[in-house]
PDB file of C-alpha atoms in Angstrom:
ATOM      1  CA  UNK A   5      -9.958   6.476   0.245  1.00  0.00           C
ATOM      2  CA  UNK A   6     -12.930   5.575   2.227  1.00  0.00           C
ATOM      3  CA  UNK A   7     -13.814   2.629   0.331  1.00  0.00           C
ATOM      4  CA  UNK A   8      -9.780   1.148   1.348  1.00  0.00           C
ATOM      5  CA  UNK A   9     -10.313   1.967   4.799  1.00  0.00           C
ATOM      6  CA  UNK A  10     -13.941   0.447   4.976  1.00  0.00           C
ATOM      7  CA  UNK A  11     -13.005  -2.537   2.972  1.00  0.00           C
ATOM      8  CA  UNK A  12      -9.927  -3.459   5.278  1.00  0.00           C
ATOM      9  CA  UNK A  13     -11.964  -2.645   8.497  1.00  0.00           C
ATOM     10  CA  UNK A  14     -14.085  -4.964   7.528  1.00  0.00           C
ATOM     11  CA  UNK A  15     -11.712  -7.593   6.931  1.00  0.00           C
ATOM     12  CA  UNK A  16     -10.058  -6.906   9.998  1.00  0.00           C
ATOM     13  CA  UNK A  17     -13.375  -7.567  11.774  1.00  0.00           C
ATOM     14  CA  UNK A  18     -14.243 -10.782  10.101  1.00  0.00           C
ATOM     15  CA  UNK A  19     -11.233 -12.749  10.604  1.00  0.00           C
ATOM     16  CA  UNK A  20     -10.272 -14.933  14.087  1.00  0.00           C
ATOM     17  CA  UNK A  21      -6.421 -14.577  13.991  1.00  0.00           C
ATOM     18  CA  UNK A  22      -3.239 -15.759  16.031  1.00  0.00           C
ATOM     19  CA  UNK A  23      -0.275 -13.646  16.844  1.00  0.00           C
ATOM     20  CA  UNK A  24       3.630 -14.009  16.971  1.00  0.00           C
ATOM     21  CA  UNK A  25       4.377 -12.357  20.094  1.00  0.00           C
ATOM     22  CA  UNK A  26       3.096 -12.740  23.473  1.00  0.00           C
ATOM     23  CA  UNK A  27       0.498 -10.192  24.433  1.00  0.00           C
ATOM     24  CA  UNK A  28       2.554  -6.985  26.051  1.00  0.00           C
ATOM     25  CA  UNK A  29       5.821  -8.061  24.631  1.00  0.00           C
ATOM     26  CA  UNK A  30       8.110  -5.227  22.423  1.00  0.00           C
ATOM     27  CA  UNK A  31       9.966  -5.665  19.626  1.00  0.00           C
ATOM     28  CA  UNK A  32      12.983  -3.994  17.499  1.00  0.00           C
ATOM     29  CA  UNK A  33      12.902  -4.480  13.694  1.00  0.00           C
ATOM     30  CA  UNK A  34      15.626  -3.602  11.710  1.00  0.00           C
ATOM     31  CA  UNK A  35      14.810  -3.984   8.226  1.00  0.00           C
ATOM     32  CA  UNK A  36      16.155  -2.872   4.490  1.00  0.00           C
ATOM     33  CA  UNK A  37      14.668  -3.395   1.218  1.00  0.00           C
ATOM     34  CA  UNK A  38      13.783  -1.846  -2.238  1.00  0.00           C
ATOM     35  CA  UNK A  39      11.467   0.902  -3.119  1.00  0.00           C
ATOM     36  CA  UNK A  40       9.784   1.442  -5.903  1.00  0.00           C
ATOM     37  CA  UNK A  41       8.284   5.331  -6.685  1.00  0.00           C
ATOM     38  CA  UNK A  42       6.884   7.594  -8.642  1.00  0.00           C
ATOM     39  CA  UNK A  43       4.773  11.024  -8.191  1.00  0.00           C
ATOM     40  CA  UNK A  44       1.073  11.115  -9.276  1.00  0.00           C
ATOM     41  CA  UNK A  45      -0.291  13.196 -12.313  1.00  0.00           C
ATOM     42  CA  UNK A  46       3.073  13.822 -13.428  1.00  0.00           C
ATOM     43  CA  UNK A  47       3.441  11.835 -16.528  1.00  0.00           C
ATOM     44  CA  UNK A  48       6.947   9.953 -14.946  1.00  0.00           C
ATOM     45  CA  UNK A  49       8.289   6.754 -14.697  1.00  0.00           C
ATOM     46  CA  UNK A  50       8.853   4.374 -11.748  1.00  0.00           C
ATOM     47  CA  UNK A  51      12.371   4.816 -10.073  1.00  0.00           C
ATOM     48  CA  UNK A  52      14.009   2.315  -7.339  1.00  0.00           C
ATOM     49  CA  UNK A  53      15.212   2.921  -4.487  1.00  0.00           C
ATOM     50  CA  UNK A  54      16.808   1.870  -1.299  1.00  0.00           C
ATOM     51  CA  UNK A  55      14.902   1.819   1.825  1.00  0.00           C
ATOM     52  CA  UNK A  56      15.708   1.161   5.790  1.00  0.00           C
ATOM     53  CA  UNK A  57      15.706   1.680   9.212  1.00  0.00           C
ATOM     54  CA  UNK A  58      13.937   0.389  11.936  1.00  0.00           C
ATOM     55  CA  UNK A  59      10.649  -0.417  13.436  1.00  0.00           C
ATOM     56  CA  UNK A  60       9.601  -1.218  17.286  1.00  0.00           C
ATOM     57  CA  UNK A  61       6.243  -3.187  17.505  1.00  0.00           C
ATOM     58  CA  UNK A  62       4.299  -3.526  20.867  1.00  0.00           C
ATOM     59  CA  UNK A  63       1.856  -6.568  20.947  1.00  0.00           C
ATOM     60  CA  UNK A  64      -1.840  -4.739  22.512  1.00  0.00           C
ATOM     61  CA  UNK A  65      -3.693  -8.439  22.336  1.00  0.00           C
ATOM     62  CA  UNK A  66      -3.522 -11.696  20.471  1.00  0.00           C
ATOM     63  CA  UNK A  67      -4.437 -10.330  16.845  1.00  0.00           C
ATOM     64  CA  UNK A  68      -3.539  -6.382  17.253  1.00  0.00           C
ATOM     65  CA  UNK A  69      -0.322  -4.723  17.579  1.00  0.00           C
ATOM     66  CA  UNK A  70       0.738  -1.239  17.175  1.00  0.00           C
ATOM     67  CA  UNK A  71       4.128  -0.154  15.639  1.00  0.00           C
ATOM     68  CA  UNK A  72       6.165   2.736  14.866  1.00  0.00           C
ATOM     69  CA  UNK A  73       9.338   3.284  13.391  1.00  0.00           C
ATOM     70  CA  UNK A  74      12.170   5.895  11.234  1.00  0.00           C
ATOM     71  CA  UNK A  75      13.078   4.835   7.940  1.00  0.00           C
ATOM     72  CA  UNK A  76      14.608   6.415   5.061  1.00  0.00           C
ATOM     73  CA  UNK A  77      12.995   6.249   1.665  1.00  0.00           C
ATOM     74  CA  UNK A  78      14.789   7.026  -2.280  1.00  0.00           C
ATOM     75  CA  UNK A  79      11.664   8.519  -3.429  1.00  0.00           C
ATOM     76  CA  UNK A  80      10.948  10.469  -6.952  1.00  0.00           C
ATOM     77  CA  UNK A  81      10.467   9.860 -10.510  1.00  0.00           C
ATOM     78  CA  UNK A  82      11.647   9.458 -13.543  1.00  0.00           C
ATOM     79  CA  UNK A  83      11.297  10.445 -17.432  1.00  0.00           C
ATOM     80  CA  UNK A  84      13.260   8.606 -20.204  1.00  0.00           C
ATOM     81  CA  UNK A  85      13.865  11.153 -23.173  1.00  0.00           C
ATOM     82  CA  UNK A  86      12.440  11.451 -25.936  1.00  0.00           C
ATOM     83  CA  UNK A  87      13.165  12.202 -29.672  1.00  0.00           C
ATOM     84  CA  UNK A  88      11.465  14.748 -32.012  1.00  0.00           C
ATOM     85  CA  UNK A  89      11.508  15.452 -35.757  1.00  0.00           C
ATOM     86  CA  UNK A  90      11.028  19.418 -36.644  1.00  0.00           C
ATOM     87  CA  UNK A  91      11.207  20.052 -40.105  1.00  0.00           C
ATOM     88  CA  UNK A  92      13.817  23.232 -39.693  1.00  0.00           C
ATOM     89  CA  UNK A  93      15.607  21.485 -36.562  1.00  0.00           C
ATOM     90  CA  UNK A  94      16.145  18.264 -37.527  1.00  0.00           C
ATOM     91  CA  UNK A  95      15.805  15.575 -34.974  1.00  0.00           C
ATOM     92  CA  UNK A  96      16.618  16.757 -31.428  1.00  0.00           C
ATOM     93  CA  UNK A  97      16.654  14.684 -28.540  1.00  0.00           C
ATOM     94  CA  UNK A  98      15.362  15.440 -24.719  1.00  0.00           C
ATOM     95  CA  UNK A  99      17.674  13.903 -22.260  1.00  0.00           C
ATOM     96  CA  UNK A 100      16.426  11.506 -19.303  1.00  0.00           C
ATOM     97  CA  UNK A 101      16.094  13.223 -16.383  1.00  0.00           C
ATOM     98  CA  UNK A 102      15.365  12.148 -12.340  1.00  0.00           C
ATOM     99  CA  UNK A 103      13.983  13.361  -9.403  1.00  0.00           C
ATOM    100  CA  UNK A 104      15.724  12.205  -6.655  1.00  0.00           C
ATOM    101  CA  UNK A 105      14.094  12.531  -3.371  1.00  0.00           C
ATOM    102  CA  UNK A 106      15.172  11.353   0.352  1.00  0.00           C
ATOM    103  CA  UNK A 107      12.729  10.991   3.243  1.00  0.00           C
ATOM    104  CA  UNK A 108      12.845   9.933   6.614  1.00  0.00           C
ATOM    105  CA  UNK A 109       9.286   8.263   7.086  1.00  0.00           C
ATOM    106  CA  UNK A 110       7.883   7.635  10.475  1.00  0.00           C
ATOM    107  CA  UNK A 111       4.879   5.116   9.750  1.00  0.00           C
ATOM    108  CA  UNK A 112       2.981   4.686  12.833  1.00  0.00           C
ATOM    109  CA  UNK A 113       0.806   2.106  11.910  1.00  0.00           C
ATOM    110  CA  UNK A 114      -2.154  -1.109  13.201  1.00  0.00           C
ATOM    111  CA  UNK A 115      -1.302  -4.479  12.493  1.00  0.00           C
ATOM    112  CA  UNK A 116      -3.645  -7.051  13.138  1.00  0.00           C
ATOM    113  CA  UNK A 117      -2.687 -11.044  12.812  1.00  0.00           C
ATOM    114  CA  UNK A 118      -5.292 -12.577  10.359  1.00  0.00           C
ATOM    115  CA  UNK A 119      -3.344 -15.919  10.464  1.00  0.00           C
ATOM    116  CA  UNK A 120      -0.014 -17.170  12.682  1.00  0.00           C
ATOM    117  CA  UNK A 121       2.835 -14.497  11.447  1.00  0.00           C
ATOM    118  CA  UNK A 122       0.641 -12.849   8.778  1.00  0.00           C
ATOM    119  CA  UNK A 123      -0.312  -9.393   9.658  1.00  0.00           C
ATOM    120  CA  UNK A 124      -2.773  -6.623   7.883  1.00  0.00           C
ATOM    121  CA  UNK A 125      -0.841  -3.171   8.622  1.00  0.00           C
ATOM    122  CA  UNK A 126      -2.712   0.143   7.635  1.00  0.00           C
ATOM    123  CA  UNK A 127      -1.791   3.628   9.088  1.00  0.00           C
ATOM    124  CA  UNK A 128      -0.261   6.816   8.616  1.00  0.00           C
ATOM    125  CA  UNK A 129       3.123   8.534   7.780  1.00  0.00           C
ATOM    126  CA  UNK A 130       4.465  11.524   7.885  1.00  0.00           C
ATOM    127  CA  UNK A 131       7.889  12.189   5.845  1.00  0.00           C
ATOM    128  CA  UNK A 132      10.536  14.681   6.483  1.00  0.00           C
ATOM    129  CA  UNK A 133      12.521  15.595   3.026  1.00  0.00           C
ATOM    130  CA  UNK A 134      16.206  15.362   3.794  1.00  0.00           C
ATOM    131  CA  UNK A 135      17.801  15.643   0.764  1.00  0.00           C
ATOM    132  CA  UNK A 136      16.570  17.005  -2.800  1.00  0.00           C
ATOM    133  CA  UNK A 137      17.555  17.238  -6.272  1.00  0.00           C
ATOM    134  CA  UNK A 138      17.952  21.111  -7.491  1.00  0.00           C
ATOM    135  CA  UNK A 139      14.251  20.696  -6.359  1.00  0.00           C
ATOM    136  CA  UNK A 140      11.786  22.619  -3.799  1.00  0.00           C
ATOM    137  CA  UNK A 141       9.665  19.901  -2.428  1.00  0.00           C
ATOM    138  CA  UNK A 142       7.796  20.298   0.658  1.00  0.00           C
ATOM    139  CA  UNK A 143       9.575  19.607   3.948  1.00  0.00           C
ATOM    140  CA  UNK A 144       6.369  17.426   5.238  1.00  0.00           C
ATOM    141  CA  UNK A 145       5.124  14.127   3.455  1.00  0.00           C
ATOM    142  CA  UNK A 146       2.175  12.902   4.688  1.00  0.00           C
ATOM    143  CA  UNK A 147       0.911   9.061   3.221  1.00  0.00           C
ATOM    144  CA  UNK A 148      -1.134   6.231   4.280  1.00  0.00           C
ATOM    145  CA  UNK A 149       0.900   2.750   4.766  1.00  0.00           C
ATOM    146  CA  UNK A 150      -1.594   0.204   4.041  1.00  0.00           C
ATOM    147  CA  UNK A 151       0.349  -3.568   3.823  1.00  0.00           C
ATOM    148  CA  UNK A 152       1.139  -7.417   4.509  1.00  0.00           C
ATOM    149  CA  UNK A 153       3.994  -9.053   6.463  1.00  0.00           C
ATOM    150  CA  UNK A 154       4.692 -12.682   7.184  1.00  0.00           C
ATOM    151  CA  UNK A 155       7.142 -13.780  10.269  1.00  0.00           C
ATOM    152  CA  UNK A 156       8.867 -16.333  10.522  1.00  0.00           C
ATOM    153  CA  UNK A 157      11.733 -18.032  13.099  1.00  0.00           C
ATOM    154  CA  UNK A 158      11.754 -14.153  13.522  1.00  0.00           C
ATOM    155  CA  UNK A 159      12.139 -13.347  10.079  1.00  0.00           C
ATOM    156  CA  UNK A 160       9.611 -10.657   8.228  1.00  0.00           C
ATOM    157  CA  UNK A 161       9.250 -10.391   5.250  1.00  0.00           C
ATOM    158  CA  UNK A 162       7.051  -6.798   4.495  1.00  0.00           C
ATOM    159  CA  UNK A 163       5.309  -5.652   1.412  1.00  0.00           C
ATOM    160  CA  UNK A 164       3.751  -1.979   2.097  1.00  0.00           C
ATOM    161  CA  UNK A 165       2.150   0.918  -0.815  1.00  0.00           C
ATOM    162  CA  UNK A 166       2.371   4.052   0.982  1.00  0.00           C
ATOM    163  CA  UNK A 167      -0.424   6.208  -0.829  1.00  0.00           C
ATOM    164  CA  UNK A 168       0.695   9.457  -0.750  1.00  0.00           C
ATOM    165  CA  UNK A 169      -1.950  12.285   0.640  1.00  0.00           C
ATOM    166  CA  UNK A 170      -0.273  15.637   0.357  1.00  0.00           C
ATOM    167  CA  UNK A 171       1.513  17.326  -2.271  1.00  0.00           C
ATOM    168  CA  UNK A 172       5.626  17.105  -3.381  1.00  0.00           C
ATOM    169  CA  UNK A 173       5.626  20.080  -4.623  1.00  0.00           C
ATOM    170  CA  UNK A 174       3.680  23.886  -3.642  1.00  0.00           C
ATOM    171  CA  UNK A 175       2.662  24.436  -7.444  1.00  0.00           C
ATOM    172  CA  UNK A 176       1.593  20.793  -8.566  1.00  0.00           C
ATOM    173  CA  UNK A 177      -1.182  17.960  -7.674  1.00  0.00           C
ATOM    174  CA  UNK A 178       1.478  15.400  -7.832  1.00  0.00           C
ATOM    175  CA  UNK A 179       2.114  12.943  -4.759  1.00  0.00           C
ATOM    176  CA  UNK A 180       4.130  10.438  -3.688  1.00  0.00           C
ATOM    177  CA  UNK A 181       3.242   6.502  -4.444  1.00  0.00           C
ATOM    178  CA  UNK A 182       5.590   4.280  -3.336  1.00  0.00           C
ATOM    179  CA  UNK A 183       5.888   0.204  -3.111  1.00  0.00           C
ATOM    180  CA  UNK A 184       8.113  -1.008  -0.673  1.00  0.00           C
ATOM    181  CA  UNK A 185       9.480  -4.222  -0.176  1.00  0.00           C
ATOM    182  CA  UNK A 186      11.445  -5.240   2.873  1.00  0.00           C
ATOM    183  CA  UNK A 187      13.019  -8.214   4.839  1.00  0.00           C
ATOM    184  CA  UNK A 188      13.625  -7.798   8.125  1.00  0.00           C
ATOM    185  CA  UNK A 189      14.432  -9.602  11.736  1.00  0.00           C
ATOM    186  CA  UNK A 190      12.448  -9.014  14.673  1.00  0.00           C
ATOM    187  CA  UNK A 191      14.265  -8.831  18.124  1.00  0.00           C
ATOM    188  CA  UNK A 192      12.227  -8.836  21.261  1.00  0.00           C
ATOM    189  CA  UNK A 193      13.071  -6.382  24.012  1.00  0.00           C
TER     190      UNK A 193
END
């Protein structure tokens, strides 16, 4: 985790950039997309997902803007089933199964404008569980948005891993590790 968050100050630092937005200026986001997830160390599948909501960005200079937002997240896992040959049993097959999770993220997160419209985004995010299988997972997600978007005509287009830090569940090491994909429009305020 260090090494990401050294690596992309670093290339944060290095690079003379230009924003979208006038310095001071706030914008609304509304945005949708697809998620892709899956829980760590739990020998699972990737599931998709739906994921939107909204996002308000405020422009602090020319290259750095902060920006916050609520959006819900189809988060879990999957496992396809499998088939087994016992000599008594026969063959007996395990059904697929799913974990279907819902969150309401709030990613409060740094973008800074390496070129005109493309921004480097890295913060944090808690979650909020709001609906669960016949599951216990714990109410609080905590992950660490690290990203890209391009703008244009107003237009973003934003590709985000969310690298999950705490645990789903109480009595496992698993985590969340989602890919998000989104297209959104920005209106200024």
């Amino acid at each position: 985790m260090k090494k990401v968050i050294l690596m992309a100050a670093l290339m944060l630092s290095s690079v003379a950039a230009f924003a979208q937005n006038a310095v001071g200026s706030i914008s609304i986001q509304p945005k949708a997309g697809l998620s892709i997830a899956n829980l760590t160390d739990a020998n699972a599948d990737a599931k998709l997902g739906l994921v939107f909501g909204a996002e308000a960005e405020y422009q602090v200079t020319d290259i750095f803007s902060l920006s916050g937002g609520l959006l819900y997240s189809m988060q879990g896992a999957k496992w396809e089933g499998t088939n087994i040959t016992l000599p008594i049993f026969g063959n007996i097959s395990t059904g697929d199964a799913k974990l279907n999770l819902g969150y309401i993220n709030v990613p409060i997160i740094a973008n800074v404008y390496v070129v005109k419209g493309l921004a480097v985004k890295l913060g944090v995010q808690p979650g909020f569980c709001v609906s669960k299988d016949n599951t216990k997972p714990n109410a609080v997600d905590v992950s660490i948005p690290v990203g890209l978007s391009y703008e244009y005509q107003n237009f973003v287009l934003d590709t985000r891993y969310n690298w999950g830090v705490s645990k789903v569940f109480k009595n496992s090491d698993s985590k969340n590790s989602v890919f998000q994909i989104t297209v959104g429009y920005k209106f200024g305020i």
